[in-house]
Tab-separated table of C-alpha atoms in Angstrom:
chain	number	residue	atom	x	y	z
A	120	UNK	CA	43.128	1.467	1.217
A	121	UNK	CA	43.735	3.351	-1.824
A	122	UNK	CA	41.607	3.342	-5.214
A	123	UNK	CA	41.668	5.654	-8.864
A	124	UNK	CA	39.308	7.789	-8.455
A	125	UNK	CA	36.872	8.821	-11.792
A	126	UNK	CA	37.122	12.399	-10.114
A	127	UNK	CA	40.502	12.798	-9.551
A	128	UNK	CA	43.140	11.508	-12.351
A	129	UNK	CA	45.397	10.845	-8.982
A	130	UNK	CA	45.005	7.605	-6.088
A	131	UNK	CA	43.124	9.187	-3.184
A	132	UNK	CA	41.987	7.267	-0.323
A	133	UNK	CA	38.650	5.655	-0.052
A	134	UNK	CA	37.324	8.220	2.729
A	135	UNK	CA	38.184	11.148	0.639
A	136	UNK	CA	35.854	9.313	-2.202
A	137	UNK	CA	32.477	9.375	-0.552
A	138	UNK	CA	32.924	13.158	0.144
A	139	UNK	CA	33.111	13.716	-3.920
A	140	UNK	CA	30.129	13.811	-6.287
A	141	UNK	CA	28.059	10.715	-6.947
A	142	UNK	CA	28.957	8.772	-10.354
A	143	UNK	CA	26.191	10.068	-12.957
A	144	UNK	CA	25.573	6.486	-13.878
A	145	UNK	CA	24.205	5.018	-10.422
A	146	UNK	CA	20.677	5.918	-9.776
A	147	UNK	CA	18.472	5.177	-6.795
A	148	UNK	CA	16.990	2.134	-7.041
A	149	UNK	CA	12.988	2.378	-6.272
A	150	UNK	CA	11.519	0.219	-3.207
A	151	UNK	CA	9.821	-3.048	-4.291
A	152	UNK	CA	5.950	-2.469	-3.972
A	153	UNK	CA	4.484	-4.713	-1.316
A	154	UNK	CA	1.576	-6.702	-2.161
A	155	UNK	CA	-1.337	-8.574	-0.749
A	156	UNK	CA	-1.838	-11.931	0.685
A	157	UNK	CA	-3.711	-14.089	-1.842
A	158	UNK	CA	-6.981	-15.373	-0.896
A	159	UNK	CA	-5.996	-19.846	-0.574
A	160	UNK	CA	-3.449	-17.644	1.981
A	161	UNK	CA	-5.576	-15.830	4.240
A	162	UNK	CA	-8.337	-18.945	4.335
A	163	UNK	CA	-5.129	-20.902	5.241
A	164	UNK	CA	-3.883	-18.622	7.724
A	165	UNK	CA	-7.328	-18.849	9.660
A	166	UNK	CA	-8.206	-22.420	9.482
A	167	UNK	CA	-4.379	-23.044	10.745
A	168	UNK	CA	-5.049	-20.645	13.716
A	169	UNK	CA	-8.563	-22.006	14.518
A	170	UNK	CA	-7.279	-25.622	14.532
A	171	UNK	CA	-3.997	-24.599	16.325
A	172	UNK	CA	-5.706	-22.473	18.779
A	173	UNK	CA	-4.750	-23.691	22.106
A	174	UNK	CA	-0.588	-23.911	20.974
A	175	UNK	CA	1.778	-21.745	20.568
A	176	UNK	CA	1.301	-20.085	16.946
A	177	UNK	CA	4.459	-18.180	15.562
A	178	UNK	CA	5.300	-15.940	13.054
A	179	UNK	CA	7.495	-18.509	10.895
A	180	UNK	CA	4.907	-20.870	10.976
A	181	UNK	CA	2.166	-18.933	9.495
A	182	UNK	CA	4.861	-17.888	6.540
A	183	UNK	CA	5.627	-21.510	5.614
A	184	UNK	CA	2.028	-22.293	5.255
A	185	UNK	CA	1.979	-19.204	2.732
A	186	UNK	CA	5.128	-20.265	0.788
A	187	UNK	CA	7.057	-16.683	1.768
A	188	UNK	CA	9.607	-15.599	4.125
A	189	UNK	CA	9.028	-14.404	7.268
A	190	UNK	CA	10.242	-10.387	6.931
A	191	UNK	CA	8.283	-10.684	3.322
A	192	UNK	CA	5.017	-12.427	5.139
A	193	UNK	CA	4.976	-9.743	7.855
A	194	UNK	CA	5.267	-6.603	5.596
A	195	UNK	CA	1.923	-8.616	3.455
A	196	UNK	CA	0.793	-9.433	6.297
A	197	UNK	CA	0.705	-5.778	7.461
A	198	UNK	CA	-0.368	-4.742	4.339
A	199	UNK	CA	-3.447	-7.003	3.882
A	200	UNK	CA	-4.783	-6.615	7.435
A	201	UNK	CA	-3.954	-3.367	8.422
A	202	UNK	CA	-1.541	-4.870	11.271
A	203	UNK	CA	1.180	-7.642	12.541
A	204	UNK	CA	0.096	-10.875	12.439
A	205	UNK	CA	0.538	-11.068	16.395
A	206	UNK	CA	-1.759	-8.698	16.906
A	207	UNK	CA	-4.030	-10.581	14.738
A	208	UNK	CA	-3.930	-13.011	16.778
A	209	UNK	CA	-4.156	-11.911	19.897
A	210	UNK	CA	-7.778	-10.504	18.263
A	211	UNK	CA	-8.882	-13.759	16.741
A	212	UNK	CA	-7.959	-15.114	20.280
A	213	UNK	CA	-10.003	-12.315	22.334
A	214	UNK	CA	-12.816	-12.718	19.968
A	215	UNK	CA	-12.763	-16.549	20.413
A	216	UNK	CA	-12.735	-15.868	24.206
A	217	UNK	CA	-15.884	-13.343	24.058
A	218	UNK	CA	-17.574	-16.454	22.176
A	219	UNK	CA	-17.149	-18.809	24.673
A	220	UNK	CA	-17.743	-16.259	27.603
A	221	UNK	CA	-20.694	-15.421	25.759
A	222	UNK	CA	-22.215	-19.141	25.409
A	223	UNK	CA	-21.097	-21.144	28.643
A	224	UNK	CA	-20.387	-20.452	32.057
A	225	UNK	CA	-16.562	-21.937	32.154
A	226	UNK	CA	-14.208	-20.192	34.370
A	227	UNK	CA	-12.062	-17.481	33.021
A	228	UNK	CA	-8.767	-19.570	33.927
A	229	UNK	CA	-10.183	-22.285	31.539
A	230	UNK	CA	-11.457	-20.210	28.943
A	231	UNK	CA	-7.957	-18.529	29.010
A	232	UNK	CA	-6.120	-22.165	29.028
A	233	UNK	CA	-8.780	-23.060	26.076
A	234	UNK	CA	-8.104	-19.881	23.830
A	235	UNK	CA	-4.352	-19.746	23.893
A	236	UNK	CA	-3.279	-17.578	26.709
A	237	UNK	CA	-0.543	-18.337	29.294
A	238	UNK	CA	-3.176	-17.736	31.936
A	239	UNK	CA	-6.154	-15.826	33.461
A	240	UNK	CA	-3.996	-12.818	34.182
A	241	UNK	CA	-2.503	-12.635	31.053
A	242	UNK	CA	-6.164	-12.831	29.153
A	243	UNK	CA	-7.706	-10.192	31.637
A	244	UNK	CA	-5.026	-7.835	31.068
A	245	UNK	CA	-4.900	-8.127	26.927
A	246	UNK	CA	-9.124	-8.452	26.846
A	247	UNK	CA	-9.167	-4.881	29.217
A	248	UNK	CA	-6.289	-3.706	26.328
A	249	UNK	CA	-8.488	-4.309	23.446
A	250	UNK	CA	-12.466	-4.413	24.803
A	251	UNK	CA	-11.931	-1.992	27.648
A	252	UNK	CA	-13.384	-4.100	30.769
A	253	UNK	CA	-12.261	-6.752	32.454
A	254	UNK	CA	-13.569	-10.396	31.177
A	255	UNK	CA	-15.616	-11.160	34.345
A	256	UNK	CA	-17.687	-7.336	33.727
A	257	UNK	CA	-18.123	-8.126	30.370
A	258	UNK	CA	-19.562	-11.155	30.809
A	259	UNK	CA	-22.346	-10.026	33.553
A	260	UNK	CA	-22.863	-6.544	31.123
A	261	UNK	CA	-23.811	-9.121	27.857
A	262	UNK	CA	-24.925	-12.023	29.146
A	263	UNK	CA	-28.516	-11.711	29.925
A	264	UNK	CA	-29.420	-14.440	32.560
A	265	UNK	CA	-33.117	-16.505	31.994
């Protein structure tokens, strides 16, 4: 492919273009600022996932509820939480589960069926992630038994 270049008063192929001077009249274009979830979104976003606990909560559905798309609601997201909204989530679930390990004696299996998790495994492994013990040691270290 051959184009007139503003460089050269001569047609030079396109490859031989990008190695020449940028045109003075382009200029680099600033990133867009990223802003902040408003706050009708956030009390949205946490009533959805407290009612919608127990399912499977995804990305795309927590930015339709906000009106944005889902790249845009992840970077606000990020920005208005300090991380991804699955890691949210995964805290708002672990916190849920220290709540109910906290108040009943349930089994971990249901507690993990209850608070969103695929199973008891899967919630032992992400609450000794993010607390540091396992669920059952937690339990016995802050439960104090009458």
């Amino acid at each position: 492919m051959w184009i007139k270049s503003n460089y050269v008063q001569e047609y030079t192929p396109v490859r031989q273009c990008f190695r020449m001077a940028p045109a003075p009249w382009l200029k680099r274009i600033p990133k867009k600022q990223i802003g902040f979830l408003l706050p009708w979104q956030v009390i949205q976003i946490n009533n959805y996932i407290d009612e919608n606990m127990t399912a499977r909560i995804r990305v795309c559905d927590l930015a339709k509820i906000c009106r944005l798309s889902t790249n845009y609601f992840s970077q606000v997201f990020a920005n208005t939480f300090g991380y991804s909204p699955h890691a949210y989530l995964i805290e708002r679930r672990l916190a849920r589960v220290q709540q109910i390990l906290r108040t009943t004696d349930r089994s971990l299996s249901e507690v993990a069926l209850e608070c969103g998790f695929a199973d008891q495994p899967h919630l032992t492994r992400l609450f000794r992630q993010m607390v540091g013990t396992p669920p059952g040691e937690w339990r016995r270290q802050f439960v104090v038994t009458v």
